[in-house]
Amino acid sequence: MDKVRRILVHISKDGAVPQCARFVQSIAGQFSGAMEDQAVVRCVLEENRFIISAAEKDVGIPLKRPAFCPFKHLPVTEGAEISQDVQRRGVDVGVAILLQSANQRVLLTRRAKGLRIFPNVWVPPGGHVELDEELLDAGLRELREETGLRLEPEDVSPQILGLWESAYPPMLSRGSPERHHIVTYMLLHTSLTHQQLQAYLRPEPAEVSGCMWADTALVRAIVSAVDGQDTPVCMEGLPSTISVSEVSEDGMLTESALQVSVLCNRVPTSGADVERVSTGTKFALELWLKTLERSTGPGPAQD
């Protein structure tokens, strides 16, 4: 048996033995059908395999891909032309942490411009799950490495929000896929306010170029900018700018104003990428809003 070198996605259908997913295989499509983009699944990390299987609606978690997911639209002939080095990668596993403060704000970080994948895009802290790690341990490690925030498992209340099928580049019009991930979005509640947490932020400048704490009003605007659609953006009542912490090359933080409209940019279909919130992050933020609604009840009706 080959030595396990990375945590990879395995698929189990109808109780069968889990099989390692192929790079060109759409994971969401295995459970949602050819044209649907969301399914309800179970996931478990065991023996360095991330196993996904079908689940009933009331006991599972959502697994979603964007409508423009390359692995949904990839022709068989084009998939066969992808280099064997890329195809042998399989489907990697990542974890991203939505850190919710006591006053209901979540931490988003802007990926450094020098990163090869999704540079200058706003996401929650996160990264790959390493061998023999649990999901929560991996998330807390990535949170610490990227932001300097040191939280212990007993300090947080973890909840898996959902799984996102991520590709880079994110659509075929931007080039053939080079990376394929399933990202586990995990919500962590803390008893500290965002002001208290901000005092402990020590971002790693090689990975993070900015940090911000998003409240529910801003998050609603962000998720209204649906990627791949020309839907109106709901920015009513929001200021034109918000405060973000810029990260210098030596890791120092300085406050800066960022146009809210930047956070409502959508993924471009061609050309260079733009500063924006990633599509998967919008999916996770929408799930986060639903958890707040379930815990506090719906807010006042709006037109």
mmCIF file of C-alpha atoms in Angstrom:
data_model
loop_
_atom_site.group_PDB
_atom_site.id
_atom_site.type_symbol
_atom_site.label_atom_id
_atom_site.label_comp_id
_atom_site.label_asym_id
_atom_site.label_seq_id
_atom_site.Cartn_x
_atom_site.Cartn_y
_atom_site.Cartn_z
ATOM 1 C CA MET A 1 0.000 0.000 0.000
ATOM 2 C CA ASP A 2 1.253 3.477 -0.878
ATOM 3 C CA LYS A 3 2.187 5.638 2.066
ATOM 4 C CA VAL A 4 -0.442 8.289 2.816
ATOM 5 C CA ARG A 5 1.084 11.704 2.140
ATOM 6 C CA ARG A 6 -1.954 14.012 2.190
ATOM 7 C CA ILE A 7 -5.516 13.993 3.432
ATOM 8 C CA LEU A 8 -7.697 13.321 0.388
ATOM 9 C CA VAL A 9 -11.423 13.128 -0.226
ATOM 10 C CA HIS A 10 -12.938 9.644 -0.372
ATOM 11 C CA ILE A 11 -16.501 8.945 -1.504
ATOM 12 C CA SER A 12 -18.791 6.272 -0.096
ATOM 13 C CA LYS A 13 -22.080 5.639 -1.886
ATOM 14 C CA ASP A 14 -24.782 3.170 -0.879
ATOM 15 C CA GLY A 15 -22.638 1.808 1.932
ATOM 16 C CA ALA A 16 -19.790 0.823 -0.360
ATOM 17 C CA VAL A 17 -16.132 0.908 0.672
ATOM 18 C CA PRO A 18 -14.883 4.515 0.379
ATOM 19 C CA GLN A 19 -13.007 5.220 -2.838
ATOM 20 C CA CYS A 20 -10.457 7.980 -3.345
ATOM 21 C CA ALA A 21 -12.051 10.703 -5.452
ATOM 22 C CA ARG A 22 -10.479 11.479 -8.810
ATOM 23 C CA PHE A 23 -9.203 15.007 -9.467
ATOM 24 C CA VAL A 24 -11.616 15.581 -12.379
ATOM 25 C CA GLN A 25 -14.615 14.198 -10.492
ATOM 26 C CA SER A 26 -17.198 16.660 -9.179
ATOM 27 C CA ILE A 27 -17.783 15.702 -5.558
ATOM 28 C CA ALA A 28 -21.061 17.608 -5.208
ATOM 29 C CA GLY A 29 -22.224 16.108 -8.470
ATOM 30 C CA GLN A 30 -21.827 12.603 -7.034
ATOM 31 C CA PHE A 31 -24.559 13.339 -4.497
ATOM 32 C CA SER A 32 -26.677 16.087 -6.087
ATOM 33 C CA GLY A 33 -27.103 14.852 -9.632
ATOM 34 C CA ALA A 34 -25.640 16.195 -12.856
ATOM 35 C CA MET A 35 -27.396 19.580 -12.894
ATOM 36 C CA GLU A 36 -28.036 20.269 -9.201
ATOM 37 C CA ASP A 37 -25.336 22.011 -7.197
ATOM 38 C CA GLN A 38 -26.145 21.177 -3.568
ATOM 39 C CA ALA A 39 -26.623 17.975 -1.606
ATOM 40 C CA VAL A 40 -26.865 16.911 2.011
ATOM 41 C CA VAL A 41 -24.061 14.665 3.182
ATOM 42 C CA ARG A 42 -22.183 13.235 6.116
ATOM 43 C CA CYS A 43 -18.450 13.632 6.518
ATOM 44 C CA VAL A 44 -15.918 11.976 8.772
ATOM 45 C CA LEU A 45 -12.154 12.174 9.032
ATOM 46 C CA GLU A 46 -10.751 8.763 9.874
ATOM 47 C CA GLU A 47 -7.453 7.030 9.186
ATOM 48 C CA ASN A 48 -6.294 10.096 7.242
ATOM 49 C CA ARG A 49 -9.212 9.846 4.829
ATOM 50 C CA PHE A 50 -11.938 12.477 4.547
ATOM 51 C CA ILE A 51 -14.974 10.343 3.788
ATOM 52 C CA ILE A 52 -18.143 11.884 2.339
ATOM 53 C CA SER A 53 -21.387 9.911 2.135
ATOM 54 C CA ALA A 54 -25.048 10.719 1.516
ATOM 55 C CA ALA A 55 -27.303 11.738 4.406
ATOM 56 C CA GLU A 56 -30.907 12.547 5.136
ATOM 57 C CA LYS A 57 -31.806 16.227 5.043
ATOM 58 C CA ASP A 58 -32.385 16.579 8.786
ATOM 59 C CA VAL A 59 -29.155 14.879 9.879
ATOM 60 C CA GLY A 60 -26.575 15.961 7.313
ATOM 61 C CA ILE A 61 -24.703 19.100 6.328
ATOM 62 C CA PRO A 62 -24.834 20.955 3.009
ATOM 63 C CA LEU A 63 -22.245 20.250 0.320
ATOM 64 C CA LYS A 64 -22.288 22.808 -2.482
ATOM 65 C CA ARG A 65 -20.463 23.757 -5.652
ATOM 66 C CA PRO A 66 -20.942 26.972 -7.655
ATOM 67 C CA ALA A 67 -23.084 26.754 -10.776
ATOM 68 C CA PHE A 68 -19.942 27.528 -12.792
ATOM 69 C CA CYS A 69 -17.810 24.845 -11.102
ATOM 70 C CA PRO A 70 -15.216 23.646 -13.642
ATOM 71 C CA PHE A 71 -15.726 20.016 -12.657
ATOM 72 C CA LYS A 72 -19.425 20.327 -13.476
ATOM 73 C CA HIS A 73 -18.730 21.543 -17.006
ATOM 74 C CA LEU A 74 -15.403 19.876 -17.804
ATOM 75 C CA PRO A 75 -15.659 17.858 -21.058
ATOM 76 C CA VAL A 76 -14.208 14.370 -20.811
ATOM 77 C CA THR A 77 -11.725 15.116 -23.584
ATOM 78 C CA GLU A 78 -10.504 18.296 -21.858
ATOM 79 C CA GLY A 79 -10.262 16.487 -18.529
ATOM 80 C CA ALA A 80 -8.074 13.823 -20.144
ATOM 81 C CA GLU A 81 -5.692 16.553 -21.345
ATOM 82 C CA ILE A 82 -4.954 17.751 -17.800
ATOM 83 C CA SER A 83 -1.420 16.726 -16.892
ATOM 84 C CA GLN A 84 -0.991 13.491 -14.979
ATOM 85 C CA ASP A 85 0.888 15.358 -12.250
ATOM 86 C CA VAL A 86 -2.242 17.420 -11.598
ATOM 87 C CA GLN A 87 -4.659 14.504 -11.973
ATOM 88 C CA ARG A 88 -2.716 12.432 -9.458
ATOM 89 C CA ARG A 89 -3.282 15.102 -6.805
ATOM 90 C CA GLY A 90 -6.782 13.830 -6.077
ATOM 91 C CA VAL A 91 -9.111 16.143 -4.155
ATOM 92 C CA ASP A 92 -7.492 17.914 -1.220
ATOM 93 C CA VAL A 93 -9.142 18.747 2.096
ATOM 94 C CA GLY A 94 -9.106 22.139 3.763
ATOM 95 C CA VAL A 95 -10.714 23.697 6.801
ATOM 96 C CA ALA A 96 -11.721 27.347 7.214
ATOM 97 C CA ILE A 97 -12.703 28.952 10.516
ATOM 98 C CA LEU A 98 -15.591 31.378 10.874
ATOM 99 C CA LEU A 99 -14.673 32.903 14.219
ATOM 100 C CA GLN A 100 -17.749 34.526 15.773
ATOM 101 C CA SER A 101 -17.134 37.047 18.515
ATOM 102 C CA ALA A 102 -19.402 37.527 21.500
ATOM 103 C CA ASN A 103 -20.934 40.571 19.772
ATOM 104 C CA GLN A 104 -21.693 38.625 16.581
ATOM 105 C CA ARG A 105 -18.932 39.627 14.215
ATOM 106 C CA VAL A 106 -16.845 37.260 12.123
ATOM 107 C CA LEU A 107 -13.198 37.552 11.155
ATOM 108 C CA LEU A 108 -12.257 37.733 7.470
ATOM 109 C CA THR A 109 -8.708 37.948 6.153
ATOM 110 C CA ARG A 110 -7.408 39.086 2.788
ATOM 111 C CA ARG A 111 -4.989 36.644 1.201
ATOM 112 C CA ALA A 112 -1.573 38.117 0.450
ATOM 113 C CA LYS A 113 -0.906 39.346 -3.090
ATOM 114 C CA GLY A 114 2.057 36.978 -3.459
ATOM 115 C CA LEU A 115 0.032 33.794 -2.977
ATOM 116 C CA ARG A 116 -0.325 31.578 -6.040
ATOM 117 C CA ILE A 117 -3.964 30.658 -5.447
ATOM 118 C CA PHE A 118 -6.706 33.284 -4.913
ATOM 119 C CA PRO A 119 -4.382 36.208 -4.114
ATOM 120 C CA ASN A 120 -5.996 39.380 -2.717
ATOM 121 C CA VAL A 121 -9.291 37.574 -2.013
ATOM 122 C CA TRP A 122 -11.098 37.823 1.345
ATOM 123 C CA VAL A 123 -11.645 34.511 3.156
ATOM 124 C CA PRO A 124 -11.808 33.175 6.726
ATOM 125 C CA PRO A 125 -8.515 31.887 8.151
ATOM 126 C CA GLY A 126 -7.839 28.325 7.036
ATOM 127 C CA GLY A 127 -5.728 25.886 5.090
ATOM 128 C CA HIS A 128 -4.938 22.231 4.526
ATOM 129 C CA VAL A 129 -5.601 19.514 7.065
ATOM 130 C CA GLU A 130 -2.334 17.764 7.873
ATOM 131 C CA LEU A 131 -1.805 14.061 8.477
ATOM 132 C CA ASP A 132 -3.148 12.750 11.806
ATOM 133 C CA GLU A 133 -4.906 16.054 12.602
ATOM 134 C CA GLU A 134 -8.523 16.434 13.646
ATOM 135 C CA LEU A 135 -10.544 19.071 11.793
ATOM 136 C CA LEU A 136 -10.800 21.361 14.815
ATOM 137 C CA ASP A 137 -7.096 21.059 15.584
ATOM 138 C CA ALA A 138 -6.250 21.898 11.969
ATOM 139 C CA GLY A 139 -8.557 24.913 12.037
ATOM 140 C CA LEU A 140 -7.111 26.235 15.291
ATOM 141 C CA ARG A 141 -3.571 25.717 13.970
ATOM 142 C CA GLU A 142 -4.331 27.644 10.775
ATOM 143 C CA LEU A 143 -6.031 30.381 12.796
ATOM 144 C CA ARG A 144 -2.926 30.692 14.960
ATOM 145 C CA GLU A 145 -0.468 30.582 12.060
ATOM 146 C CA GLU A 146 -2.320 33.142 9.948
ATOM 147 C CA THR A 147 -3.640 35.579 12.554
ATOM 148 C CA GLY A 148 -1.730 34.945 15.786
ATOM 149 C CA LEU A 149 -4.976 34.182 17.654
ATOM 150 C CA ARG A 150 -4.352 31.287 20.031
ATOM 151 C CA LEU A 151 -7.526 29.486 21.021
ATOM 152 C CA GLU A 152 -7.720 26.113 22.711
ATOM 153 C CA PRO A 153 -10.373 23.499 21.883
ATOM 154 C CA GLU A 154 -11.983 24.041 25.286
ATOM 155 C CA ASP A 155 -12.254 27.783 24.546
ATOM 156 C CA VAL A 156 -14.616 27.396 21.590
ATOM 157 C CA SER A 157 -17.882 25.726 20.628
ATOM 158 C CA PRO A 158 -17.282 24.215 17.158
ATOM 159 C CA GLN A 159 -19.983 23.577 14.567
ATOM 160 C CA ILE A 160 -19.519 22.409 10.965
ATOM 161 C CA LEU A 161 -21.567 24.738 8.773
ATOM 162 C CA GLY A 162 -21.054 23.060 5.423
ATOM 163 C CA LEU A 163 -18.681 21.762 2.755
ATOM 164 C CA TRP A 164 -17.679 23.737 -0.320
ATOM 165 C CA GLU A 165 -16.247 22.334 -3.541
ATOM 166 C CA SER A 166 -13.507 24.711 -4.602
ATOM 167 C CA ALA A 167 -11.546 24.823 -7.839
ATOM 168 C CA TYR A 168 -8.708 27.018 -9.014
ATOM 169 C CA PRO A 169 -9.064 28.678 -11.448
ATOM 170 C CA PRO A 170 -12.719 28.940 -10.360
ATOM 171 C CA MET A 171 -14.270 28.576 -13.846
ATOM 172 C CA LEU A 172 -13.254 27.049 -17.165
ATOM 173 C CA SER A 173 -13.223 30.444 -18.903
ATOM 174 C CA ARG A 174 -10.242 31.280 -16.671
ATOM 175 C CA GLY A 175 -8.314 28.132 -17.607
ATOM 176 C CA SER A 176 -8.232 24.396 -16.875
ATOM 177 C CA PRO A 177 -8.406 23.478 -13.161
ATOM 178 C CA GLU A 178 -5.104 23.131 -11.323
ATOM 179 C CA ARG A 179 -6.399 22.634 -7.775
ATOM 180 C CA HIS A 180 -9.453 20.839 -6.389
ATOM 181 C CA HIS A 181 -10.488 21.082 -2.736
ATOM 182 C CA ILE A 182 -13.327 20.313 -0.411
ATOM 183 C CA VAL A 183 -13.322 23.063 2.203
ATOM 184 C CA THR A 184 -14.933 22.381 5.575
ATOM 185 C CA TYR A 185 -16.338 25.605 7.003
ATOM 186 C CA MET A 186 -16.359 25.433 10.784
ATOM 187 C CA LEU A 187 -18.041 27.990 13.029
ATOM 188 C CA LEU A 188 -16.352 28.738 16.351
ATOM 189 C CA HIS A 189 -18.065 30.792 19.060
ATOM 190 C CA THR A 190 -15.901 32.705 21.481
ATOM 191 C CA SER A 191 -16.777 34.593 24.667
ATOM 192 C CA LEU A 192 -14.611 37.544 23.615
ATOM 193 C CA THR A 193 -15.775 40.601 21.686
ATOM 194 C CA HIS A 194 -14.139 41.479 18.401
ATOM 195 C CA GLN A 195 -12.410 44.421 20.105
ATOM 196 C CA GLN A 196 -10.836 42.036 22.621
ATOM 197 C CA LEU A 197 -9.787 39.620 19.871
ATOM 198 C CA GLN A 198 -8.407 42.451 17.743
ATOM 199 C CA ALA A 199 -5.874 43.239 20.475
ATOM 200 C CA TYR A 200 -4.350 39.771 20.005
ATOM 201 C CA LEU A 201 -4.166 39.829 16.203
ATOM 202 C CA ARG A 202 -0.654 39.201 14.898
ATOM 203 C CA PRO A 203 -1.161 38.298 11.208
ATOM 204 C CA GLU A 204 1.478 36.521 9.154
ATOM 205 C CA PRO A 205 2.247 38.989 6.307
ATOM 206 C CA ALA A 206 3.342 36.223 3.920
ATOM 207 C CA GLU A 207 -0.230 34.919 4.006
ATOM 208 C CA VAL A 208 -2.470 37.793 5.151
ATOM 209 C CA SER A 209 -2.529 41.377 3.871
ATOM 210 C CA GLY A 210 -5.620 42.592 5.729
ATOM 211 C CA CYS A 211 -8.135 41.727 8.455
ATOM 212 C CA MET A 212 -11.649 42.889 9.231
ATOM 213 C CA TRP A 213 -14.548 42.057 11.517
ATOM 214 C CA ALA A 214 -17.790 41.818 9.552
ATOM 215 C CA ASP A 215 -21.136 42.400 11.232
ATOM 216 C CA THR A 216 -24.442 40.942 10.038
ATOM 217 C CA ALA A 217 -25.426 44.006 7.974
ATOM 218 C CA LEU A 218 -22.187 43.870 6.004
ATOM 219 C CA VAL A 219 -22.439 40.093 5.606
ATOM 220 C CA ARG A 220 -25.944 40.418 4.149
ATOM 221 C CA ALA A 221 -24.590 42.824 1.545
ATOM 222 C CA ILE A 222 -21.696 40.504 0.716
ATOM 223 C CA VAL A 223 -23.859 37.415 0.204
ATOM 224 C CA SER A 224 -26.354 39.372 -1.924
ATOM 225 C CA ALA A 225 -23.614 39.778 -4.571
ATOM 226 C CA VAL A 226 -24.138 36.274 -5.954
ATOM 227 C CA ASP A 227 -21.250 35.145 -8.145
ATOM 228 C CA GLY A 228 -22.264 34.182 -11.657
ATOM 229 C CA GLN A 229 -25.525 36.140 -11.426
ATOM 230 C CA ASP A 230 -26.514 39.732 -12.087
ATOM 231 C CA THR A 231 -28.564 40.110 -8.924
ATOM 232 C CA PRO A 232 -28.898 43.494 -7.184
ATOM 233 C CA VAL A 233 -26.634 44.107 -4.201
ATOM 234 C CA CYS A 234 -28.392 45.051 -0.951
ATOM 235 C CA MET A 235 -26.277 47.865 0.523
ATOM 236 C CA GLU A 236 -29.098 49.918 1.967
ATOM 237 C CA GLY A 237 -28.177 51.490 5.314
ATOM 238 C CA LEU A 238 -24.483 50.637 5.026
ATOM 239 C CA PRO A 239 -21.740 53.271 5.035
ATOM 240 C CA SER A 240 -19.701 53.583 1.845
ATOM 241 C CA THR A 241 -16.523 52.430 3.638
ATOM 242 C CA ILE A 242 -15.603 50.146 6.522
ATOM 243 C CA SER A 243 -12.519 49.957 8.689
ATOM 244 C CA VAL A 244 -9.988 47.218 7.949
ATOM 245 C CA SER A 245 -6.561 46.454 9.390
ATOM 246 C CA GLU A 246 -3.842 46.586 6.744
ATOM 247 C CA VAL A 247 -0.883 44.275 7.397
ATOM 248 C CA SER A 248 2.573 45.651 6.607
ATOM 249 C CA GLU A 249 5.515 43.519 5.460
ATOM 250 C CA ASP A 250 6.790 43.390 9.046
ATOM 251 C CA GLY A 251 3.368 42.382 10.405
ATOM 252 C CA MET A 252 2.321 45.754 11.816
ATOM 253 C CA LEU A 253 -1.361 46.710 11.670
ATOM 254 C CA THR A 254 -2.679 50.071 10.498
ATOM 255 C CA GLU A 255 -6.317 51.065 10.189
ATOM 256 C CA SER A 256 -7.578 51.863 6.709
ATOM 257 C CA ALA A 257 -10.908 52.535 4.990
ATOM 258 C CA LEU A 258 -12.114 50.037 2.394
ATOM 259 C CA GLN A 259 -14.994 50.653 0.005
ATOM 260 C CA VAL A 260 -17.854 48.293 0.844
ATOM 261 C CA SER A 261 -18.443 47.908 -2.889
ATOM 262 C CA VAL A 262 -15.078 46.085 -3.123
ATOM 263 C CA LEU A 263 -16.403 43.348 -0.861
ATOM 264 C CA CYS A 264 -19.406 43.019 -3.175
ATOM 265 C CA ASN A 265 -17.321 42.409 -6.290
ATOM 266 C CA ARG A 266 -18.112 39.217 -8.161
ATOM 267 C CA VAL A 267 -15.730 36.665 -9.593
ATOM 268 C CA PRO A 268 -14.745 37.779 -13.116
ATOM 269 C CA THR A 269 -15.296 35.375 -15.987
ATOM 270 C CA SER A 270 -12.052 36.366 -17.700
ATOM 271 C CA GLY A 271 -8.924 38.415 -17.200
ATOM 272 C CA ALA A 272 -7.247 39.170 -13.899
ATOM 273 C CA ASP A 273 -9.039 38.481 -10.641
ATOM 274 C CA VAL A 274 -10.238 41.345 -8.453
ATOM 275 C CA GLU A 275 -10.304 42.006 -4.737
ATOM 276 C CA ARG A 276 -13.491 40.358 -3.498
ATOM 277 C CA VAL A 277 -14.939 37.876 -1.044
ATOM 278 C CA SER A 278 -14.524 34.322 -2.300
ATOM 279 C CA THR A 279 -17.574 32.425 -3.553
ATOM 280 C CA GLY A 280 -17.119 29.703 -0.942
ATOM 281 C CA THR A 281 -16.893 32.317 1.796
ATOM 282 C CA LYS A 282 -20.226 33.774 0.667
ATOM 283 C CA PHE A 283 -21.721 30.283 0.970
ATOM 284 C CA ALA A 284 -20.373 29.967 4.523
ATOM 285 C CA LEU A 285 -21.501 33.457 5.517
ATOM 286 C CA GLU A 286 -24.997 32.726 4.282
ATOM 287 C CA LEU A 287 -25.074 29.595 6.426
ATOM 288 C CA TRP A 288 -23.798 31.666 9.361
ATOM 289 C CA LEU A 289 -26.686 34.118 8.987
ATOM 290 C CA LYS A 290 -29.102 31.173 9.082
ATOM 291 C CA THR A 291 -27.602 29.949 12.361
ATOM 292 C CA LEU A 292 -28.188 33.399 13.865
ATOM 293 C CA GLU A 293 -31.781 33.406 12.636
ATOM 294 C CA ARG A 294 -32.385 30.007 14.205
ATOM 295 C CA SER A 295 -30.891 31.104 17.518
ATOM 296 C CA THR A 296 -32.541 34.513 17.766
ATOM 297 C CA GLY A 297 -35.562 34.294 15.486
ATOM 298 C CA PRO A 298 -36.196 36.374 12.353
ATOM 299 C CA GLY A 299 -35.578 40.083 12.433
ATOM 300 C CA PRO A 300 -38.124 42.745 11.427
ATOM 301 C CA ALA A 301 -39.717 42.401 8.027
ATOM 302 C CA GLN A 302 -38.095 44.396 5.240
ATOM 303 C CA ASP A 303 -39.218 45.357 1.757
#
